[in-house]
Structure formats: C-alpha cells, structure tokens
Amino acid sequence: MSAAPRQQPLAPVRQTPARQTPARQTPGDHTPVSTVPAVALRDVSVAYGSTIALAECSFEVARGETLALLGPSGSGKSTALKAIAGFEDVVAGDVEIDGRTVTALPPRDRGVGFVVQHYALFPHMNVRANVAFGLKARRTPRADITPRVNEVLRMVGMLSYADRLPRELSGGQQQRVAIARALAGQPDLLLLDEPLSALDTRLREEMLIELQQLRHDLPDIAIVHVTHDQAEALALADRIALMRNARLEAIDTAENLFHRPPSEFAATFLGGADILPVRALDHIDAGAVGPVDHGGAGLRARSSRGARRDQQVSLAVRPWAWEFSRTVPDNGLEVDVVDLQWRGSTRHVRARVAHTDLPIGVDVPVLRDAPRPGERLWVRVDPADVHMVPAEKSA
Ligand code: ADP
C-alpha cells in the first residue's frame, strides 16, 4: 500500500443554520459548550444469544469531546458503538442522543455518522457517488448535494480523487472517503470503529494527524472512537473509557488514567505496567507516598486512594520507570536479569524480582550499557512512578 499524500489543504466545514451549534469561547478551549450530552448510554446491556457483549454500560460524551472506547479485543467496544448507532438492539437501558431517547429508533433516524474498520465503500461507485449516496437516500435537494460532497471531500483532502473508483485508491485514501461519507450528512456525532487498524504503520501515523486536524476543523461534533491501541486513544481522546469483559472498567481523562491508574488493569493495559503484590507498612493518605513491603524488600509508592496499615495492595510500575543500578538504590529492588529484546529505540529487559518468580520489564535506552542475562543487580524507581492500586483477586 502506498502512502497517501495530502492533496488539498483542509477547509473548515460550513455549518448550515439549522445545525449550527454555539462556538467555543476561545480557540483550543475544550470546555463543552452545552450541558446536554451529545450522546449518553444509561445502563445499556446488549446480548448475542447467551453472550453478554455489553453489561450495564453508562457514559456520556459532550459536544466537542472525543471519547475513546479502549480495551482488548472482545471487550464490548464495537457493541457499544453499534448500540449508539442503532445497529444492535439493547436488552436493557437507554441510548440518548442530544437529550432525546433514541433506543427504539432505527439507525437512519439517529443522525450519526459511522465509519467502520474496512471502509465499506460501494466498489462499483466512484468516490463522489459513494459520498453522495446517503444524501440522495435522504432526498437532499440535488442542488445541495454537489457543494456538500465537494466540501467534505476537500476537508479530507480527497476532492481531486472524486472520479476514482475505490479500488483505484490506497487503504488510507479509502478510509478518508469513508470519513467524508460519514460527515456528508452533517452529523453532530461521529462514530469511528477501529478506523486505523486496517492501515499499515506509516499510514496510521498519517491518519492520526488527519483525525487530529478533523477534530480541529469540526470543533463542535462529538466523536466516539473505538480502538484497541492505547497510542491512538492517548493521541486523540479527551477522555478514555476503558472496556474489559463487556464492562466499563474506568472512564477519565487520558492524563488521569495514565498518571493515576485506578486499577491493575488500567495500569497494565495503558502503559504496560507490571504488578507486584505488597503490604502497606503504614497508613498512607490518598495521593501520598508511603512505605510498602514485598517479602522483606521495602519500596515507597504513591497511593491514589490511600491505604490502611497492613492492607494488601498491588504496585503497578511501567517498564520505562525502572532504571538499573549496580549499587543499592534509595528506592528499588534486587532483580535477576532473564533476557533482552531489541525494540528499536529501547531494549526491553525481562527480569525477575530476586528470590521470587515475579516478572518485571525494564526499558533501557539502546545506547546505554544493558545488563546481561543471569546478572543480579538493582533497579531503582521514583516513588511517584510506583502506583499503588487495589489488589485484584486472581481469576
Ligand atoms: P470489541 O469491539 O471490544 O472487540 P465486540 O463488541 O465486537 O468487542 O464483542 C463483544 C463480545 O460479543 C465478544 O465476546 C464477541 O465475541 C461477541 N460478539 C460480537 N458480535 C457478535 C455477533 N454478531 N454474534 C455473536 N457474538 C458476538
């Protein structure tokens, strides 16, 4: 697949008076302008036969906000998106769009734009006809269709490709056309289901920038973006809803979820933390750093919720937070090096906490001396990067 260079500068979308929404007060101000959420799920459950694909899921997305639904494959992300769009019936709960309950409405009456992973363009229609299709189906006056199609194609940089067939386009270009088609009806809500996952690495990076630009050009629409890729979620989302086993595990700003993970799962899925079981050695206030013990090895860690003396908790530490040391560090552990993996700009060292089977990963800059397999040495860590989270019962 060849890279898709931008053909046209992005142009801002024209809002028709009927769809006009209040503008932000200042550029870059991410405060939602309306208190009515653009979309809300209220205890929504969806089942496929006996499989519960989404269980009592509730969240709201404000106008102008991008929410990423992030989680492993099969966690219920696409199902949540389909419930919003009306492609799956809910067995319980309600979906609201712009303050209106739409649970019983068919997809065409919900006014949302939907982009799926594999473009889903009509192969026998050219780009222009693909984008115009929904407008024609909705009996948009012919005189309005051409300017609107031109406008959205210009917005995604595809106007000069209007006469091509989908098979004459790269994957990235086809996905841009799919986005243009979703935007043609001027939705207030755009749903993106793994829009970048069918693209190769370089195209994904280009499309990430495209989507950031699109957000800038359409400041008032709400976007719900399904992805299993944490980098995509962190780059694009104002907030992240972390999905796990059909349930919403946590929802917060990308910043908070990353820097103050509320659970073992949040810390491991977002940032690849390793988990160490420990015991709090003292009462530790929420947000404070305090001492913990792991089989005689002491560490200091930050507790987001606070901990009682002797409480069993877990520590979550990301691989980049550890640093190897050949002397006893102020805050660290003794480890045995297992092996090393080359990962481009870093080497990922797999190690075990000495005298245990507990694995930890340590990222070492490539140009730095790396330890050798079999070596016993120390790792040190800043207590602010040691997140104390509730201990999860093992499955
Ligand atoms: P995700 O988008 O997070 O990968 P999905 O929402 O697609 O997950 O799926 C959630 C669960 O529902 C999974 O267990 C999946 O196997 C199941 N599922 C999804 N679609 C169907 C379907 N059409 N029929 C039966 N089971 C399905």
Short mmCIF file of N, CA and C and ligand atoms in Angstrom, two decimals, residues 48 51-53 71-80 82 88 193 226, ligand 1:
data_model
loop_
_atom_site.label_atom_id
_atom_site.label_comp_id
_atom_site.label_asym_id
_atom_site.label_seq_id
_atom_site.Cartn_x
_atom_site.Cartn_y
_atom_site.Cartn_z
N TYR A 48 -25.75 -11.23 22.62
CA TYR A 48 -25.87 -12.05 21.40
C TYR A 48 -26.20 -13.45 21.88
N THR A 51 -24.47 -14.73 25.07
CA THR A 51 -23.26 -13.93 25.33
C THR A 51 -23.65 -12.50 25.67
N ILE A 52 -23.27 -12.06 26.87
CA ILE A 52 -23.47 -10.65 27.22
C ILE A 52 -22.29 -9.88 26.63
N ALA A 53 -22.55 -9.09 25.61
CA ALA A 53 -21.46 -8.37 24.94
C ALA A 53 -21.23 -7.00 25.56
N GLY A 71 -9.91 -0.93 24.78
CA GLY A 71 -9.90 -2.20 25.51
C GLY A 71 -9.45 -3.31 24.60
N PRO A 72 -9.21 -4.49 25.18
CA PRO A 72 -8.77 -5.61 24.35
C PRO A 72 -9.88 -6.10 23.43
N SER A 73 -9.50 -6.92 22.48
CA SER A 73 -10.46 -7.49 21.54
C SER A 73 -11.53 -8.27 22.31
N GLY A 74 -12.79 -8.07 21.92
CA GLY A 74 -13.87 -8.80 22.55
C GLY A 74 -14.40 -8.16 23.83
N SER A 75 -13.92 -6.96 24.16
CA SER A 75 -14.33 -6.36 25.44
C SER A 75 -15.66 -5.61 25.35
N GLY A 76 -16.23 -5.48 24.13
CA GLY A 76 -17.55 -4.86 24.00
C GLY A 76 -17.55 -3.47 23.39
N LYS A 77 -16.40 -3.05 22.88
CA LYS A 77 -16.28 -1.68 22.35
C LYS A 77 -17.18 -1.47 21.13
N SER A 78 -17.05 -2.36 20.14
CA SER A 78 -17.86 -2.21 18.92
C SER A 78 -19.34 -2.34 19.24
N THR A 79 -19.64 -3.22 20.18
CA THR A 79 -21.04 -3.41 20.55
C THR A 79 -21.62 -2.11 21.11
N ALA A 80 -20.84 -1.41 21.92
CA ALA A 80 -21.31 -0.13 22.48
C ALA A 80 -21.57 0.86 21.34
N LYS A 82 -22.26 0.16 18.20
CA LYS A 82 -23.44 -0.27 17.42
C LYS A 82 -24.73 0.04 18.18
N GLU A 88 -27.47 -2.51 16.82
CA GLU A 88 -27.77 -3.63 17.73
C GLU A 88 -28.87 -3.20 18.68
N ASP A 193 -15.14 3.18 14.26
CA ASP A 193 -14.87 1.84 14.77
C ASP A 193 -13.54 1.34 14.23
N VAL A 226 -13.56 3.98 18.70
CA VAL A 226 -13.23 2.66 19.23
C VAL A 226 -11.83 2.25 18.78
P1 ADP B 1 -14.61 -5.46 20.68
O1 ADP B 1 -15.17 -4.41 19.78
O2 ADP B 1 -14.17 -4.92 22.02
O3 ADP B 1 -13.53 -6.29 20.06
P2 ADP B 1 -17.22 -6.68 20.42
O4 ADP B 1 -18.12 -5.61 20.93
O5 ADP B 1 -17.11 -6.83 18.94
O6 ADP B 1 -15.77 -6.49 21.07
O7 ADP B 1 -17.66 -8.07 21.02
C1 ADP B 1 -18.02 -8.25 22.38
C2 ADP B 1 -18.40 -9.72 22.59
O8 ADP B 1 -19.55 -10.02 21.82
C3 ADP B 1 -17.34 -10.70 22.18
O9 ADP B 1 -17.38 -11.78 23.09
C4 ADP B 1 -17.77 -11.14 20.81
O10 ADP B 1 -17.32 -12.44 20.52
C5 ADP B 1 -19.29 -11.10 20.93
N1 ADP B 1 -19.95 -10.78 19.62
C6 ADP B 1 -19.76 -9.66 18.91
N2 ADP B 1 -20.54 -9.67 17.80
C7 ADP B 1 -21.25 -10.83 17.84
C8 ADP B 1 -22.25 -11.43 17.00
N3 ADP B 1 -22.67 -10.82 15.89
N4 ADP B 1 -22.73 -12.64 17.37
C9 ADP B 1 -22.31 -13.25 18.50
N5 ADP B 1 -21.40 -12.73 19.34
C10 ADP B 1 -20.87 -11.56 19.02
#
